[in-house]
XYZ file of C-alpha atoms in Angstrom:
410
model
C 218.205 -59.560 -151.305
C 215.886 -57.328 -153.564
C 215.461 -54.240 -151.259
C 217.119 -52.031 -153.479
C 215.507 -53.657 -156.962
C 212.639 -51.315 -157.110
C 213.754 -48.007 -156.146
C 216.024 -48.857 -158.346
C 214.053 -49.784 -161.245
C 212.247 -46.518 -160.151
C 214.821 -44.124 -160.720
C 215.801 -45.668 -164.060
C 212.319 -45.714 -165.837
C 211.949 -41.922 -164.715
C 215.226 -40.822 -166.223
C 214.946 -39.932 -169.747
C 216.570 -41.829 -172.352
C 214.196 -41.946 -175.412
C 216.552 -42.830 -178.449
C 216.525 -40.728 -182.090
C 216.900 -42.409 -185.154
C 217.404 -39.232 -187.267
C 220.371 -38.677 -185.084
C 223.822 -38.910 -186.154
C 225.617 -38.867 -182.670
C 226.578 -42.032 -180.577
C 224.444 -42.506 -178.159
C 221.631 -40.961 -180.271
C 220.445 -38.702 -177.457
C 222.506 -36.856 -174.997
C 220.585 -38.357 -172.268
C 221.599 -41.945 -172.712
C 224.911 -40.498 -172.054
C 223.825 -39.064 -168.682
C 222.330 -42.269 -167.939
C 225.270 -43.903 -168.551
C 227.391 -41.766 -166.408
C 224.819 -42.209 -164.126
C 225.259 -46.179 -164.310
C 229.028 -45.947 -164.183
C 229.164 -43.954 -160.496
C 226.148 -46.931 -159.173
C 228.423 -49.394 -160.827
C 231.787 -47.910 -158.864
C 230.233 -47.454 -155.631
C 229.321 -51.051 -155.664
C 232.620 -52.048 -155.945
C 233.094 -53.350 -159.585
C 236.013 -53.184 -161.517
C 237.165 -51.749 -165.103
C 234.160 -49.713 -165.328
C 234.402 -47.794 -168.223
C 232.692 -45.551 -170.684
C 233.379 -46.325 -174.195
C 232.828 -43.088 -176.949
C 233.002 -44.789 -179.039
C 230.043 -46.966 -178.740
C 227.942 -45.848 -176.417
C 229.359 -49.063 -173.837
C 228.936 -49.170 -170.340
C 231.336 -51.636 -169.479
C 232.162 -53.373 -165.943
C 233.644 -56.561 -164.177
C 232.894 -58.531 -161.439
C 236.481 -60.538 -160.821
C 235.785 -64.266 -160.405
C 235.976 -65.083 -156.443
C 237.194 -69.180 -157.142
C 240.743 -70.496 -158.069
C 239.844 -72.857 -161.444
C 239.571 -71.267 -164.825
C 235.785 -71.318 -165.841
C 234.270 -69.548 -168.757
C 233.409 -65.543 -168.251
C 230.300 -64.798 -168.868
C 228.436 -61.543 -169.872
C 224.818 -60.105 -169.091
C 223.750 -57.180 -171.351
C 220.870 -55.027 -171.749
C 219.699 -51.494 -173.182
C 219.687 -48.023 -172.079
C 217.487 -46.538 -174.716
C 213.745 -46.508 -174.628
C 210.968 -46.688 -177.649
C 209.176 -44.075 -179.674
C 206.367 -43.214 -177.327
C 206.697 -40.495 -175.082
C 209.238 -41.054 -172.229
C 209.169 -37.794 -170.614
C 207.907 -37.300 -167.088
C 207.304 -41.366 -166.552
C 205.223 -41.367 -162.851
C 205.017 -45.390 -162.280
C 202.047 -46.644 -160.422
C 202.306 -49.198 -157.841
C 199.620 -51.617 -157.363
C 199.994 -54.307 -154.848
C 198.090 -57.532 -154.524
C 196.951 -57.519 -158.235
C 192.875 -58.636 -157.989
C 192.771 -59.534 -161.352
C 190.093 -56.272 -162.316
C 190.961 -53.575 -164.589
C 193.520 -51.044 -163.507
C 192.483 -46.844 -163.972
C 195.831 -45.629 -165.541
C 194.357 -42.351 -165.254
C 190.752 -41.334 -164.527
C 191.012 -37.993 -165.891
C 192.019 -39.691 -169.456
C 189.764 -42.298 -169.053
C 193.120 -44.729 -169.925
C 192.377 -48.502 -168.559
C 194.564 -51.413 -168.596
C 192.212 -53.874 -168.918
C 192.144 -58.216 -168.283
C 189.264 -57.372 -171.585
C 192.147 -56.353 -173.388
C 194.996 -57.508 -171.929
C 194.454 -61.599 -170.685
C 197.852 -61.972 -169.899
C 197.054 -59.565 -166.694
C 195.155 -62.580 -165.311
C 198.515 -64.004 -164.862
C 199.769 -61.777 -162.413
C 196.878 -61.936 -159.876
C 198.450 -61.629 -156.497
C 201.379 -59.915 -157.381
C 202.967 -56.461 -157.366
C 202.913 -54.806 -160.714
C 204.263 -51.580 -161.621
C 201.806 -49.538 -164.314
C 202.496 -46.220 -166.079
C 200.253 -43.266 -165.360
C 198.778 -43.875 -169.249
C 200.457 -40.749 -170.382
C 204.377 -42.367 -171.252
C 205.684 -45.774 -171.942
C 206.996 -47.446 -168.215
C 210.623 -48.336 -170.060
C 210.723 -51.726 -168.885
C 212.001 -52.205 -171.763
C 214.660 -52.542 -171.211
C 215.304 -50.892 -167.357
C 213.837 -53.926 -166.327
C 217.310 -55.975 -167.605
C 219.491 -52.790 -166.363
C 218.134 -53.108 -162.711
C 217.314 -56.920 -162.690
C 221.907 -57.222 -163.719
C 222.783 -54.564 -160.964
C 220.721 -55.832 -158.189
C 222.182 -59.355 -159.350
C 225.313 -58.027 -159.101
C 224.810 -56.694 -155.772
C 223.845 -59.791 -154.261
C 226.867 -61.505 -155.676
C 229.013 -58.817 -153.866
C 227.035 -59.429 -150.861
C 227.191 -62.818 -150.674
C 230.795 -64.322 -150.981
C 229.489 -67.990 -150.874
C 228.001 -67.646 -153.974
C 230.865 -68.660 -156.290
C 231.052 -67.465 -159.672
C 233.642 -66.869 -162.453
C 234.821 -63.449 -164.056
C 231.541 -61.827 -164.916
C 230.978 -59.193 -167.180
C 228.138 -56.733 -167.617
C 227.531 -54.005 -170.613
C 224.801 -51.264 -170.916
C 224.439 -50.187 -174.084
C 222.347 -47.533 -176.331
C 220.327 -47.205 -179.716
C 218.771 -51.267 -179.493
C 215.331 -49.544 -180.380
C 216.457 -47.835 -183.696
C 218.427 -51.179 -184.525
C 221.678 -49.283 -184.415
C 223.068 -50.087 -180.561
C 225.301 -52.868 -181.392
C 226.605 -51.849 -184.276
C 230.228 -51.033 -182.994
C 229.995 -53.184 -179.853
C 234.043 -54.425 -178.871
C 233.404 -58.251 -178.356
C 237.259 -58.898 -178.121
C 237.349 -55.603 -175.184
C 234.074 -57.340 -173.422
C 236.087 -60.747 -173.190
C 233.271 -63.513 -172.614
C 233.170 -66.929 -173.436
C 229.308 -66.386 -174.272
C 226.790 -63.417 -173.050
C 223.075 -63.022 -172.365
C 220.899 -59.838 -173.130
C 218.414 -59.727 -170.662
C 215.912 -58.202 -172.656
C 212.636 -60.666 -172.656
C 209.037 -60.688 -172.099
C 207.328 -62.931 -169.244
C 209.237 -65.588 -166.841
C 210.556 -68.541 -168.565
C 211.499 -66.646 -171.799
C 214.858 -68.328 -173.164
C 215.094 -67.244 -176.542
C 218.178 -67.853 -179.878
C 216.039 -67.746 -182.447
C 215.519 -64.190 -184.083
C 214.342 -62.573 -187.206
C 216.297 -61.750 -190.266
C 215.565 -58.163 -190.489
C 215.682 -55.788 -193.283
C 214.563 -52.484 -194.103
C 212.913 -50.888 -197.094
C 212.597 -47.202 -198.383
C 210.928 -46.292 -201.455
C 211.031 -42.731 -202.744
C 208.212 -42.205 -205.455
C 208.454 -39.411 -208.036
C 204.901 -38.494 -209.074
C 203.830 -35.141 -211.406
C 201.311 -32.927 -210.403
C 199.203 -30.901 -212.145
C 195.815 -28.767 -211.642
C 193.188 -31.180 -211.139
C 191.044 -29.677 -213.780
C 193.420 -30.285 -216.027
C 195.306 -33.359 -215.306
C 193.715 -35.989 -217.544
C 196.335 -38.058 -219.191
C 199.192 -35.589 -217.472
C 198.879 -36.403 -213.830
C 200.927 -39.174 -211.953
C 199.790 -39.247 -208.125
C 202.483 -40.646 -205.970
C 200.270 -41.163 -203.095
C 198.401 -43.757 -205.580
C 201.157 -45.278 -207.218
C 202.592 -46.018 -203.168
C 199.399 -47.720 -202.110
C 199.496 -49.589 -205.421
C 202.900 -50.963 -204.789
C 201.147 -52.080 -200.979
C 198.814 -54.147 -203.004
C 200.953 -55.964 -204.904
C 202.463 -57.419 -201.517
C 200.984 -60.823 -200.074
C 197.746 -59.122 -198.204
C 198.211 -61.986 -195.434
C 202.352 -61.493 -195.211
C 201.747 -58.650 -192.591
C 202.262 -58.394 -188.889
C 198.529 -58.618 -188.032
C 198.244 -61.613 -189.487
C 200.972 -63.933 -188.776
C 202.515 -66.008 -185.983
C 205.451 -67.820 -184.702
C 207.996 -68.591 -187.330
C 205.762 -66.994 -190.413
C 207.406 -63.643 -191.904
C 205.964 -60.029 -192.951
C 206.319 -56.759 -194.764
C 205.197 -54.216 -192.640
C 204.412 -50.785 -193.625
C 204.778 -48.417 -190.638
C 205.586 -44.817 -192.412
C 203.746 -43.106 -195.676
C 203.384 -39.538 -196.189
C 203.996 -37.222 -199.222
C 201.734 -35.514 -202.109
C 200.590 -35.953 -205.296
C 203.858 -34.605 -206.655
C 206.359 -37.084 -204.056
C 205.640 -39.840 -202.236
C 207.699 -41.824 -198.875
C 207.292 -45.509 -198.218
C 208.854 -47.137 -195.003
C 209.067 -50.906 -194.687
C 210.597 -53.670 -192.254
C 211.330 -57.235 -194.019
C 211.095 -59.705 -191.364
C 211.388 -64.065 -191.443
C 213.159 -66.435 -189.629
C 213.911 -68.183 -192.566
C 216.815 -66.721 -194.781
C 216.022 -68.333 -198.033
C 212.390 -66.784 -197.444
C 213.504 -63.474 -195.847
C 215.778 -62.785 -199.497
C 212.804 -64.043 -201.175
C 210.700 -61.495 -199.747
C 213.728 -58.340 -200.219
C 213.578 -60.279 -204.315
C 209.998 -59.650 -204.345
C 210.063 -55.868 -203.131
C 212.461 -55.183 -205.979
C 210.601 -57.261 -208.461
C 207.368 -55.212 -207.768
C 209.785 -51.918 -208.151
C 210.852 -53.321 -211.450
C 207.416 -54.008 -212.899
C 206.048 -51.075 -211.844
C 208.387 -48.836 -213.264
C 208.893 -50.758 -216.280
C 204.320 -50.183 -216.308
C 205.308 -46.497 -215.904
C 207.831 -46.035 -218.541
C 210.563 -44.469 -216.336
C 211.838 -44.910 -212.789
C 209.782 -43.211 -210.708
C 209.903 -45.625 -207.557
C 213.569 -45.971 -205.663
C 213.497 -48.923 -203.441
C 216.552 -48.726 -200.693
C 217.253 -52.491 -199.032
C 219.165 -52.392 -196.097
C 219.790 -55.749 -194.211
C 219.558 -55.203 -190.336
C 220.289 -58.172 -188.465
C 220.164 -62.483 -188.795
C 219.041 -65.190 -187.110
C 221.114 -65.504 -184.339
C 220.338 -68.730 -184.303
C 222.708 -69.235 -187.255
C 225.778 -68.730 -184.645
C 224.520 -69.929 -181.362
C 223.110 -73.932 -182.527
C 227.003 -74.173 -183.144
C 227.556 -73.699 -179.545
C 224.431 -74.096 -177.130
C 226.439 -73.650 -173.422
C 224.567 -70.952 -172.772
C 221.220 -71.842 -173.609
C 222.145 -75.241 -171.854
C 223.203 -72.962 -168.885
C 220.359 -71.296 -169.301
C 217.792 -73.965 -169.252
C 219.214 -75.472 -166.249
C 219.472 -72.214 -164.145
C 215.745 -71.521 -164.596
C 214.626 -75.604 -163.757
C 216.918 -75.601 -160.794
C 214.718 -72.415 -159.476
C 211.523 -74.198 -160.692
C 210.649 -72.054 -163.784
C 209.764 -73.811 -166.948
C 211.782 -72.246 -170.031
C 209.973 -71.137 -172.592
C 211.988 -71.996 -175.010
C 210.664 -70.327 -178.637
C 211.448 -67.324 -181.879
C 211.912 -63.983 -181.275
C 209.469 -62.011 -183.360
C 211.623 -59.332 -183.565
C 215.552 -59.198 -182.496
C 218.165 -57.712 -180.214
C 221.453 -56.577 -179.264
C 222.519 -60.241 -179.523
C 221.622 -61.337 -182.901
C 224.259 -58.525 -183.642
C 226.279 -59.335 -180.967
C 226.380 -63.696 -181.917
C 227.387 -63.082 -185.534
C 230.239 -60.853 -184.518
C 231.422 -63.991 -182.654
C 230.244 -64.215 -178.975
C 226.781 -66.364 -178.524
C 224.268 -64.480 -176.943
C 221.355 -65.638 -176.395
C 217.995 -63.597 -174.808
C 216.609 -64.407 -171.206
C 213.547 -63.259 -169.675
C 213.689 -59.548 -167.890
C 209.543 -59.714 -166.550
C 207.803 -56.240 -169.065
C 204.461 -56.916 -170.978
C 202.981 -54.621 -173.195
C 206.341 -52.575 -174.432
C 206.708 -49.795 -175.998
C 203.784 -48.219 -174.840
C 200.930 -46.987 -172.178
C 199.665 -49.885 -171.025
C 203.649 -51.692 -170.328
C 203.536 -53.113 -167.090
C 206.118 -55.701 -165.073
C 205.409 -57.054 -162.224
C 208.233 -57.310 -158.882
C 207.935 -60.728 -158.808
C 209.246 -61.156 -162.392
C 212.295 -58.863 -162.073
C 212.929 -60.960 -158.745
C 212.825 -63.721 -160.844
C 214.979 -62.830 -163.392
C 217.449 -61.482 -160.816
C 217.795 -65.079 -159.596
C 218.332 -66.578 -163.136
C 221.836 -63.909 -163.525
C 222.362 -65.060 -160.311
C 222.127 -68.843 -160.925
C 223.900 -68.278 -164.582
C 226.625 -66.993 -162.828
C 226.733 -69.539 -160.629
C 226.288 -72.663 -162.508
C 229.074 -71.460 -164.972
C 231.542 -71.540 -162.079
C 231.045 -75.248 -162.032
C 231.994 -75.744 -165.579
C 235.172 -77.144 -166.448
């Protein structure tokens, strides 16, 4: 059933796709499109149908025809093409088999170790397969994981005519790093009843509950002069940026929250005496608190330059994304679906918030509920990722089991 999972999942994580967000183009990168191509011959050799390339979003788009003669709902399984800003060129996965629970040597020459010391959740996967970087890129399990975990599913529906299952849809998308990938995505062309993004951490993840997500800029004018002669004349920027840090809740930041509890993070400054950048992300499950905290980023603006005497801080807002949860509590088939596909193959849902979003709380408020399963990566977005076979095997039977439970529906 799985044979071809990991050399698939192989060839994916070592082709390119790093997105851009200073980009204009869709896809952001020329090599998402090559990887999409790519995607599109796998997916027409296999046999599906109305596999298409969409310019105009980036879409990979493909069906699977339903094989029974009752009308059922279609369902839809998405995931990302794009991987994270850390260095994705040259990815060399490591294989280590029968995990012993001791630190793994990334690479000796580097001295990089993924370690149990750092890393507890590794103690989890003693026994298993996992799949490591070479501590020089990220592994881009995130989200190849989801890509390989749908096609092998797929594949074993194609297989396997006695498992019956309605129409089923599948989309590959681009840009989900930078926020930007499911911005133009055609909900009426994919023509679900609901979706998935399989796009989660460990087994058991079953997640509708996402951030509201915003982002801030502020562009700070300051006035330089000689040093030894700027008393009373000179305006630092640099200052006046990490004064406008301190005037933010010192707790309200990623390092030091949890759960459901919110956060300005600060994750870009650079500039001069004479000009100053800030970069912010506004994040809270909570809408009344998330506009709170954008009302409180422009209240600190206000103050500040009103202290100043003229506007020398710009502050930019730019909503991202909602809850998703918003949409999807108004219709919970597929997290009921869900839920009962991973019980009926003995995995305990995890059922709990998304720090942090995806495709589908886009993709729900544009009208199709899509909820986030499990794909089996730890540690994204970096050196020390790591999935282990058993997981993607895993989530391979949940698609699988979706797919099939919906066909009993009515």
């Amino acid at each position: 059933m799985y044979e071809n999972l990991v050399p698939r999942f192989i060839r994916y994580v070592q082709t390119e796709t790093r997105s851009d967000e200073t980009s204009t183009t869709i896809p952001t990168t020329q090599s998402q499109v090559d990887f999409a191509k790519m995607l599109m011959n796998e997916l027409t050799e296999m046999g599906l149908e109305e596999v298409e390339y969409n310019t105009n979003n980036g879409y990979v788009t493909a069906t699977l025809p339903s094989n029974i003669d009752k009308e059922v709902p279609a369902v839809g399984f998405i995931a990302h093409m794009d991987t994270a800003d850390f260095n994705a060129e040259n990815v060399q996965p490591q294989i280590h088999e029968n995990y012993d629970g001791s630190a793994i040597v990334l690479n000796e020459e580097e001295n990089i170790i993924l370690s149990p010391a750092d890393f507890p959740n590794l103690k989890k996967y003693v026994g298993q397969t996992l799949i490591t970087t070479d501590g020089t890129t990220l592994l881009g399990s995130d989200d190849k994981s989801g890509i390989a975990e749908i096609m092998t599913a797929l594949e074993i529906m194609l297989n396997d005519p006695s498992i019956k299952h309605g129409k089923i849809r599948v989309g590959f998308g681009p840009d989900e790093e930078i926020g930007i990938g499911a911005d133009r995505f055609d909900v009426q062309h994919f023509a679900t009843d609901f979706a998935y993004t399989v796009d989660g951490g460990p087994v058991g993840e079953l997640e509708y509950e996402s951030f509201n997500a915003a982002s801030a800029r502020l562009k700070i004018q300051g006035k330089n002069v000689h040093p030894g002669t700027a008393k009373d004349q000179m305006v630092n920027a640099l200052k006046l940026a990490l004064a406008f840090d301190r005037k933010l809740p010192e707790l309200d930041a990623p390092e030091h929250t949890e759960g459901r509890e919110g956060f300005y993070h600060l994750h870009g400054l650079r500039g001069t005496e004479e000009a100053a950048e800030m970069e912010y992300i506004i994040r809270d499950h909570d809408r009344t608190l998330f506009e709170h905290r954008k009302e409180t980023m422009q209240r600190i603006t206000d103050a500040m330059n009103k202290e100043l005497g003229m506007e020398r801080i710009h502050l930019t807002l730019k909503d991202q994304y909602y809850n998703m949860r918003e949409v999807i509590e108004k219709d919970m088939r597929p997290v009921e679906v869900a839920k009962k596909a991973m019980e009926n193959l003995n995995i305990e849902p995890i059922i709990k918030p998304i720090r942090g979003g995806t495709d589908g709380s886009k993709i729900s408020f544009m009208g199709l509920p899509t909820p986030n399963i499990f794909a089996g990566g730890e540690n994204f977005h970096g050196r020390y990722e790591f999935v282990s076979v058993e997981s993607m095997q895993r989530a391979t039977d949940v698609i699988v089991e979706i797919a099939r439970l919906t066909a009993e529906k009515n």
